[in-house]
Coordinates of C-alpha atoms in Angstrom, one line a residue:
X1 CA -11.5 34.5 -4.3
X2 CA -10.8 31.6 -2.5
X3 CA -7.0 30.9 -2.8
X4 CA -7.5 27.1 -3.2
X5 CA -10.1 28.0 -6.1
X6 CA -7.7 30.2 -8.3
X7 CA -6.6 28.8 -11.5
X8 CA -3.6 26.5 -11.2
X9 CA -1.3 29.0 -13.3
X10 CA -1.5 31.3 -10.3
X11 CA -0.5 28.8 -7.7
X12 CA 3.3 28.8 -7.4
X13 CA 5.1 27.1 -5.0
X14 CA 7.5 29.2 -2.6
X15 CA 9.7 27.0 -0.4
X16 CA 12.1 29.8 0.2
X17 CA 9.5 31.0 3.1
X18 CA 10.2 28.3 5.2
X19 CA 13.5 28.1 7.5
X20 CA 16.3 25.6 6.7
X21 CA 15.2 23.5 9.7
X22 CA 11.3 22.9 8.6
X23 CA 12.6 22.5 5.1
X24 CA 15.1 19.8 6.5
X25 CA 12.4 17.9 8.1
X26 CA 10.0 17.9 5.3
X27 CA 12.9 16.8 3.0
X28 CA 13.3 13.7 5.5
X29 CA 9.8 12.9 5.3
X30 CA 9.8 12.5 1.2
X31 CA 13.1 10.7 1.5
X32 CA 12.1 7.2 2.9
X33 CA 13.3 4.9 0.4
X34 CA 15.5 1.9 0.8
X35 CA 17.3 0.2 -2.5
X36 CA 18.4 -3.5 -2.4
X37 CA 21.8 -3.3 -4.1
X38 CA 22.6 -6.5 -5.5
X39 CA 26.2 -7.9 -5.5
X40 CA 28.1 -7.7 -8.7
X41 CA 29.2 -11.3 -8.5
X42 CA 25.4 -12.2 -9.2
X43 CA 25.1 -14.1 -5.9
X44 CA 21.3 -13.6 -5.5
X45 CA 19.8 -16.3 -7.6
X46 CA 16.8 -18.5 -6.9
X47 CA 17.6 -21.9 -4.9
X48 CA 17.0 -25.1 -6.6
X49 CA 13.1 -25.1 -7.2
X50 CA 13.0 -28.9 -6.2
X51 CA 13.7 -27.5 -2.4
X52 CA 11.1 -25.2 -2.3
X53 CA 8.2 -26.1 0.4
X54 CA 10.5 -28.6 1.9
X55 CA 11.7 -27.0 5.3
X56 CA 9.9 -25.8 8.5
X57 CA 9.6 -21.7 9.0
X58 CA 12.6 -20.8 10.7
X59 CA 12.7 -17.1 12.2
X60 CA 15.5 -14.7 12.0
X61 CA 16.5 -13.6 15.4
X62 CA 17.8 -10.0 14.6
X63 CA 14.7 -9.1 13.0
X64 CA 12.6 -10.7 15.7
X65 CA 14.2 -8.6 18.2
X66 CA 13.3 -5.5 16.1
X67 CA 9.8 -6.7 16.0
X68 CA 9.7 -6.8 19.7
X69 CA 11.0 -3.6 19.9
X70 CA 8.5 -2.1 17.7
X71 CA 5.7 -3.9 19.7
X72 CA 7.1 -2.4 23.1
X73 CA 6.6 1.1 21.8
X74 CA 3.1 0.0 20.2
X75 CA 2.1 -1.4 23.3
X76 CA 2.0 2.3 24.7
X77 CA -0.9 3.3 22.8
X78 CA -2.9 0.6 24.4
X79 CA -5.1 2.4 26.8
X80 CA -5.1 5.3 24.5
X81 CA -9.0 6.5 23.5
X82 CA -8.9 5.4 19.6
X83 CA -10.8 8.5 18.6
X84 CA -8.7 11.0 20.5
X85 CA -5.4 9.6 19.3
X86 CA -6.8 9.6 15.9
X87 CA -7.6 13.3 16.3
X88 CA -4.2 13.9 17.6
X89 CA -2.2 12.0 15.2
X90 CA -4.3 13.7 12.4
X91 CA -2.8 17.0 13.5
X92 CA 0.5 15.9 14.1
X93 CA 0.6 14.4 10.6
X94 CA 3.1 16.3 8.7
X95 CA 1.4 15.4 5.2
X96 CA -2.0 16.1 6.5
X97 CA -2.8 19.1 4.6
X98 CA -1.8 17.8 1.2
X99 CA -4.7 15.6 0.2
X100 CA -7.3 18.5 0.4
X101 CA -4.9 20.7 -1.3
X102 CA -4.4 18.4 -4.3
X103 CA -8.2 18.0 -4.4
X104 CA -9.1 21.6 -4.8
X105 CA -6.0 22.7 -6.8
X106 CA -6.0 20.4 -9.5
X107 CA -9.3 18.8 -9.9
X108 CA -8.3 15.4 -9.2
X109 CA -10.6 12.7 -9.3
X110 CA -11.2 10.2 -6.3
X111 CA -8.5 12.1 -4.7
X112 CA -7.8 10.2 -1.5
X113 CA -4.7 9.3 0.6
X114 CA -4.2 6.3 -1.7
X115 CA -4.5 8.7 -4.9
X116 CA -1.6 10.8 -3.3
X117 CA 0.6 7.7 -2.4
X118 CA 0.5 6.3 -5.7
X119 CA 1.1 9.6 -7.3
X120 CA 4.7 9.7 -5.3
X121 CA 5.4 6.3 -6.3
X122 CA 4.6 7.1 -10.3
X123 CA 7.0 10.4 -9.8
X124 CA 9.6 8.8 -7.7
X125 CA 10.3 5.6 -10.2
X126 CA 10.4 4.6 -13.9
X127 CA 7.1 2.5 -13.3
X128 CA 5.6 2.6 -16.9
X129 CA 8.1 0.7 -18.8
X130 CA 10.1 2.3 -21.7
X131 CA 8.2 -0.3 -24.2
X132 CA 4.9 0.7 -23.4
X133 CA 5.6 4.3 -23.9
X134 CA 7.3 3.7 -27.3
X135 CA 4.8 1.1 -28.7
X136 CA 2.0 3.7 -27.4
X137 CA 0.0 1.1 -25.5
X138 CA -0.1 0.7 -21.7
X139 CA -2.0 -2.5 -20.1
X140 CA -2.1 -2.2 -16.2
X141 CA -4.0 -4.6 -13.8
X142 CA -4.8 -3.4 -10.0
X143 CA -5.6 -6.1 -7.3
X144 CA -7.4 -5.1 -4.2
X145 CA -8.0 -1.7 -5.7
X146 CA -11.2 -0.3 -4.1
X147 CA -12.3 2.4 -4.4
X148 CA -10.1 2.9 -7.1
X149 CA -7.7 5.7 -6.3
X150 CA -4.8 4.4 -7.9
X151 CA -6.4 3.8 -10.9
X152 CA -7.6 7.4 -10.9
X153 CA -3.9 8.7 -9.8
X154 CA -2.7 7.1 -12.9
X155 CA -5.2 8.5 -15.0
X156 CA -4.4 11.8 -13.7
X157 CA -0.6 11.5 -14.2
X158 CA -1.0 10.1 -17.8
X159 CA -3.4 12.9 -18.9
X160 CA -1.6 15.9 -16.9
X161 CA 2.0 14.7 -18.5
X162 CA 0.2 14.0 -22.0
X163 CA 1.8 10.6 -21.8
X164 CA 1.0 9.6 -25.6
X165 CA -0.4 6.0 -25.2
X166 CA -3.6 4.1 -25.2
X167 CA -4.2 2.9 -21.7
X168 CA -6.2 -0.3 -20.8
X169 CA -6.7 -1.4 -17.2
X170 CA -8.3 -4.2 -15.3
X171 CA -9.0 -4.1 -11.9
X172 CA -10.3 -6.5 -8.8
X173 CA -11.5 -6.1 -5.4
X174 CA -13.8 -7.6 -3.2
X175 CA -17.2 -7.4 -4.8
X176 CA -19.0 -5.0 -3.0
X177 CA -22.5 -6.6 -4.4
X178 CA -21.9 -9.6 -3.2
X179 CA -23.7 -11.0 -0.2
X180 CA -21.5 -13.2 0.9
X181 CA -18.6 -10.9 1.5
X182 CA -18.1 -9.1 4.8
X183 CA -19.5 -5.8 4.9
X184 CA -16.6 -4.2 7.2
X185 CA -14.0 -5.9 4.9
X186 CA -15.0 -3.8 1.9
X187 CA -14.7 -0.3 0.8
X188 CA -17.4 2.3 1.4
X189 CA -17.4 4.3 -1.8
X190 CA -18.5 2.5 -4.9
X191 CA -18.8 5.4 -7.2
X192 CA -15.7 4.4 -9.6
X193 CA -16.7 0.6 -9.6
X194 CA -20.3 1.6 -10.3
X195 CA -19.6 3.6 -13.2
X196 CA -16.9 0.9 -14.9
X197 CA -17.9 -2.4 -13.9
X198 CA -17.2 -3.8 -17.3
X199 CA -13.2 -3.3 -16.2
X200 CA -13.8 -4.8 -12.8
X201 CA -13.0 -8.5 -12.6
X202 CA -14.5 -10.4 -9.5
X203 CA -13.7 -14.0 -10.4
X204 CA -15.9 -17.1 -11.3
X205 CA -17.5 -17.0 -7.6
X206 CA -18.3 -13.3 -8.2
X207 CA -16.7 -12.5 -4.7
X208 CA -13.6 -10.8 -6.2
X209 CA -11.4 -12.8 -3.7
X210 CA -8.1 -12.8 -5.2
X211 CA -6.8 -15.6 -2.8
X212 CA -8.5 -18.4 -4.7
X213 CA -7.1 -20.4 -7.2
X214 CA -10.1 -20.2 -9.4
X215 CA -9.7 -16.4 -9.3
X216 CA -6.2 -16.4 -10.4
X217 CA -6.9 -18.6 -13.3
X218 CA -10.2 -16.8 -14.2
X219 CA -7.9 -13.4 -14.1
X220 CA -5.4 -14.6 -16.9
X221 CA -8.1 -15.5 -18.9
X222 CA -9.6 -12.0 -18.5
X223 CA -6.6 -10.3 -19.3
X224 CA -5.5 -12.5 -22.2
X225 CA -6.6 -10.1 -24.7
X226 CA -3.8 -7.6 -23.5
X227 CA -0.8 -8.0 -25.8
X228 CA 1.1 -7.9 -22.3
X229 CA 0.7 -6.3 -19.0
X230 CA 2.9 -3.7 -18.2
X231 CA 1.9 -2.7 -14.7
X232 CA 0.5 -4.8 -11.7
X233 CA -0.4 -2.9 -8.4
X234 CA -1.6 -4.8 -5.1
X235 CA -3.2 -2.7 -2.6
X236 CA -4.6 -5.2 -0.2
X237 CA -4.8 -5.3 3.6
X238 CA -7.5 -6.1 6.2
X239 CA -8.3 -5.0 9.6
X240 CA -5.7 -6.1 12.1
X241 CA -7.1 -4.1 15.0
X242 CA -7.9 -6.9 17.1
X243 CA -3.9 -8.1 16.7
X244 CA -1.9 -5.4 15.5
X245 CA 1.2 -6.8 16.6
X246 CA 0.8 -9.7 14.4
X247 CA -0.2 -7.7 11.4
X248 CA 2.5 -8.7 8.9
X249 CA 1.9 -12.3 9.5
X250 CA -1.8 -12.4 9.4
X251 CA -1.7 -10.3 6.1
X252 CA 1.2 -12.6 4.6
X253 CA -1.1 -15.0 2.8
X254 CA -2.7 -12.2 0.8
X255 CA 0.8 -10.9 0.0
X256 CA 1.9 -14.4 -1.1
X257 CA -1.3 -14.5 -3.5
X258 CA -0.9 -11.0 -4.7
X259 CA 2.7 -11.8 -5.7
X260 CA 2.2 -15.0 -7.3
X261 CA -0.7 -13.4 -9.3
X262 CA 1.6 -10.4 -10.3
X263 CA 4.3 -13.0 -11.3
X264 CA 1.8 -15.1 -13.3
X265 CA 0.2 -12.4 -15.4
X266 CA 3.2 -9.8 -15.6
X267 CA 4.8 -9.3 -19.2
X268 CA 8.7 -9.3 -19.4
X269 CA 10.0 -5.8 -18.5
X270 CA 7.0 -5.0 -16.4
X271 CA 6.5 -3.3 -13.1
X272 CA 4.8 -4.5 -10.0
X273 CA 3.8 -2.4 -7.0
X274 CA 3.2 -4.4 -3.5
X275 CA 1.7 -2.8 -0.3
X276 CA 3.4 -4.7 2.5
X277 CA 3.9 -3.7 6.3
X278 CA 7.0 -4.4 8.4
X279 CA 9.2 -7.1 6.9
X280 CA 10.4 -9.0 9.9
X281 CA 8.8 -12.3 9.4
X282 CA 10.7 -15.3 7.5
X283 CA 7.6 -15.2 5.0
X284 CA 8.3 -11.3 4.1
X285 CA 12.0 -12.0 3.9
X286 CA 11.5 -14.9 1.5
X287 CA 9.1 -12.9 -0.6
X288 CA 11.6 -10.0 -0.9
X289 CA 14.2 -12.7 -2.0
X290 CA 12.0 -13.9 -4.5
X291 CA 11.4 -10.5 -5.7
X292 CA 14.9 -9.4 -5.9
X293 CA 15.8 -12.5 -8.0
X294 CA 12.6 -12.0 -10.2
X295 CA 12.8 -8.2 -10.8
X296 CA 16.3 -6.1 -12.2
X297 CA 15.4 -3.3 -9.4
X298 CA 13.6 -3.8 -6.1
X299 CA 13.2 -0.8 -3.9
X300 CA 10.9 -0.1 -0.4
X301 CA 9.2 3.1 -0.3
X302 CA 7.3 4.9 2.2
X303 CA 5.4 7.8 0.6
X304 CA 5.2 11.0 2.6
X305 CA 1.3 10.8 2.4
X306 CA 1.4 7.3 3.9
X307 CA 0.8 8.0 7.7
X308 CA 4.3 7.9 9.5
X309 CA 3.5 6.1 12.5
X310 CA 2.0 3.3 10.5
X311 CA 3.8 0.1 9.5
X312 CA 2.6 0.7 5.9
X313 CA 5.6 0.3 3.0
X314 CA 5.1 -0.1 -0.8
X315 CA 7.6 -2.7 -2.5
X316 CA 8.6 -1.3 -6.0
X317 CA 9.8 -3.6 -8.6
X318 CA 11.0 -2.6 -12.0
X319 CA 11.9 -4.6 -15.0
X320 CA 10.5 -8.1 -14.5
X321 CA 12.8 -10.9 -15.9
X322 CA 9.6 -12.8 -17.0
X323 CA 8.0 -16.1 -16.5
X324 CA 10.8 -18.4 -18.0
X325 CA 13.2 -17.3 -15.3
X326 CA 10.6 -19.0 -12.6
X327 CA 9.3 -21.7 -14.9
X328 CA 10.2 -24.4 -12.3
X329 CA 9.3 -22.5 -9.3
X330 CA 6.0 -21.0 -10.4
X331 CA 3.8 -24.1 -10.8
X332 CA 4.9 -25.0 -7.0
X333 CA 4.1 -21.7 -6.0
X334 CA 0.7 -22.1 -7.4
X335 CA 0.1 -25.4 -5.7
X336 CA 0.3 -23.4 -2.3
X337 CA -1.7 -20.8 -3.4
X338 CA -4.6 -20.0 -0.9
X339 CA -5.7 -18.1 2.3
X340 CA -3.7 -20.1 4.7
X341 CA -0.1 -19.8 5.8
X342 CA 1.8 -22.3 3.8
X343 CA 3.3 -25.0 6.1
X344 CA 6.6 -25.1 4.7
X345 CA 8.8 -22.4 3.9
X346 CA 9.3 -21.0 0.5
X347 CA 13.4 -21.4 0.8
X348 CA 15.3 -22.7 3.6
X349 CA 16.7 -20.4 5.7
X350 CA 20.2 -21.8 4.5
X351 CA 20.0 -21.0 0.9
X352 CA 19.3 -17.1 1.6
X353 CA 22.8 -15.3 0.7
X354 CA 24.3 -13.4 3.6
X355 CA 24.6 -10.5 1.7
X356 CA 20.9 -10.4 0.9
X357 CA 20.1 -11.3 4.6
X358 CA 22.4 -8.1 5.7
X359 CA 20.7 -6.0 3.0
X360 CA 17.0 -7.0 4.2
X361 CA 18.2 -6.4 7.9
X362 CA 19.5 -2.6 7.1
X363 CA 15.9 -2.3 5.3
X364 CA 14.4 -3.2 8.2
X365 CA 16.2 -1.3 10.6
X366 CA 15.8 2.1 8.7
X367 CA 11.9 1.7 8.5
X368 CA 11.9 0.7 12.0
X369 CA 13.9 4.0 13.1
X370 CA 11.7 6.3 11.1
X371 CA 8.1 4.5 12.6
X372 CA 9.4 4.4 16.3
X373 CA 10.6 8.0 16.2
X374 CA 7.2 9.0 14.8
X375 CA 5.3 7.0 17.4
X376 CA 7.4 8.1 20.3
X377 CA 7.0 12.0 19.4
X378 CA 3.4 11.5 18.7
X379 CA 3.3 10.2 22.3
X380 CA 5.1 13.0 23.8
X381 CA 3.1 15.4 22.2
X382 CA -0.2 13.7 23.1
X383 CA 0.8 14.0 26.8
X384 CA 1.7 17.8 26.7
X385 CA 2.0 20.2 23.4
X386 CA 3.5 24.0 23.8
X387 CA 1.8 26.5 21.9
X388 CA 5.4 26.8 19.9
X389 CA 5.2 23.2 18.9
X390 CA 2.0 23.6 17.5
X391 CA 3.0 26.6 15.4
X392 CA 5.9 24.6 14.2
X393 CA 3.6 21.5 13.2
X394 CA 1.6 24.0 11.2
X395 CA 4.5 25.3 9.4
X396 CA 5.7 21.9 8.7
X397 CA 2.5 20.8 7.3
X398 CA 2.2 24.2 5.0
X399 CA 5.7 23.2 4.0
X400 CA 4.8 19.8 3.0
X401 CA 2.0 21.0 0.8
X402 CA 4.3 23.3 -0.9
X403 CA 7.1 20.7 -1.1
X404 CA 4.4 17.6 -2.8
X405 CA 3.2 20.2 -5.6
X406 CA 6.7 21.3 -6.4
X407 CA 8.6 17.9 -6.4
X408 CA 5.8 15.8 -8.1
X409 CA 4.8 18.6 -10.6
X410 CA 1.1 18.2 -9.9
X411 CA -0.7 19.6 -12.8
X412 CA -4.6 20.0 -13.2
X413 CA -6.8 17.9 -15.7
X414 CA -10.4 18.8 -16.8
X415 CA -13.3 16.7 -15.8
X416 CA -13.8 15.6 -19.4
X417 CA -10.5 13.6 -19.0
X418 CA -11.7 12.0 -15.6
X419 CA -12.5 8.5 -15.7
X420 CA -16.2 8.7 -14.7
X421 CA -17.3 12.1 -16.4
X422 CA -20.8 12.2 -15.4
X423 CA -21.8 9.5 -12.4
X424 CA -24.7 7.4 -13.3
X425 CA -25.1 6.1 -9.7
X426 CA -22.8 5.7 -6.7
X427 CA -23.2 5.6 -3.1
X428 CA -21.4 5.1 0.4
X429 CA -23.4 1.9 0.7
X430 CA -21.2 0.7 3.9
X431 CA -21.6 4.4 5.6
X432 CA -24.0 3.3 8.2
X433 CA -22.5 -0.2 9.2
X434 CA -18.9 1.3 9.3
X435 CA -19.7 3.3 12.4
X436 CA -20.1 0.1 14.3
X437 CA -16.3 -0.8 14.5
X438 CA -15.6 1.6 17.1
X439 CA -19.3 2.1 18.7
X440 CA -18.6 0.0 21.7
X441 CA -14.9 0.5 22.7
X442 CA -12.8 3.2 22.9
X443 CA -9.4 1.8 23.4
X444 CA -7.7 -1.2 22.4
X445 CA -7.6 -2.6 25.8
X446 CA -11.6 -2.4 25.8
X447 CA -11.7 -4.3 22.7
X448 CA -9.5 -7.0 23.7
X449 CA -11.6 -7.5 27.0
X450 CA -14.9 -7.6 24.8
X451 CA -13.2 -10.6 23.0
X452 CA -13.1 -12.5 26.0
X453 CA -16.9 -12.3 27.0
X454 CA -19.3 -14.8 26.3
X455 CA -22.2 -14.4 24.0
X456 CA -24.8 -13.7 27.0
X457 CA -22.5 -11.3 28.5
X458 CA -22.2 -9.4 25.3
X459 CA -25.9 -9.2 24.9
X460 CA -26.4 -8.4 28.3
X461 CA -24.2 -5.2 28.1
X462 CA -26.1 -4.0 25.0
X463 CA -23.4 -4.5 22.4
X464 CA -26.2 -6.5 20.0

């Protein structure tokens, strides 16, 4: 019988077979967490709301230096063939075997990288408020959620741990069935959406664009039947391959809209999980200060199953202090809701406490170090990899699987507990278009060169 197909009870994790060196490396992979420790003097308080959005954006030089340093390392990848580099980093990814193992061994529905990342978050933090567990009702809202892996992961967690609560969920994403939406901006797999459509909210214009004010007010109405919202997740992003060095700034309006939405709909005591990237820019600093003033606990966490060479990290916010604590600021934030970068800074630079800025810089330095080490190592191995290093990488990948299963107590569930027990429909509707992204260029430099061509030049070269 195939090892992966054996019943779960026979699959015992065994970390003793790995050397201390291998185990130590994997423990580090699973320990990428930074906690914002608030001063005892309650110094981190929101500035006077009347001063919000009155000052110009001012960057923090020490953090810009980190950004420049990061981009210098990333620039070494500009001439690498994208397919070759992706194949290489897939092999050097120490967590690379986890997803397929989880999919096979515990019957996980919609088991993707996002499924595994969210399971790590669920198992690493007290994300589900005590109130929800005591009352036996859990209400969650999932923004920018397609194809639905966070929902499937949460369902698996609740069912496999026999959490005694009635769970209601609502999700949002760009509507895959709306002709106005760019196919390349959307997720290919619509199986969960197609079979749970009543739970998905696409807004009054039916596009699912979370960055419009009409969507925010409509979503508030859509979730009003819930007694309270205990959990909001926001996993939004978009393709920044054309300008990877400015990913953080390009995505900042989306993060702003996701955060305002969460603060408007979340109940007191609730949790918020927000995907971000690097945290060097003034907009991210202000957002993190806002979250630290709005929640009792804030952590930045990079799951082991998030590729170590990218900038992705999750801001995990626990125990929301409630809209009342923001009652003068939130209306002003709603006024600045939209797709464009706000002209003025949320907070003036001089109003942010030095102790917060110091803590935030420590956070940035920690994740900067982790990412730079990974990229540098990947470049070194790309140029030349000894057989001994390949053997070590395979041991690390095997160890990561065992470590993941043991640390997070991953258990199976039956298909009768899946969200979609029997699919009525389902397709990878964007698959034929998805390949167009990289069809005409193999390196970043070639992609940038194509951007400089005129329409006629592009036609002449056969790009259309």
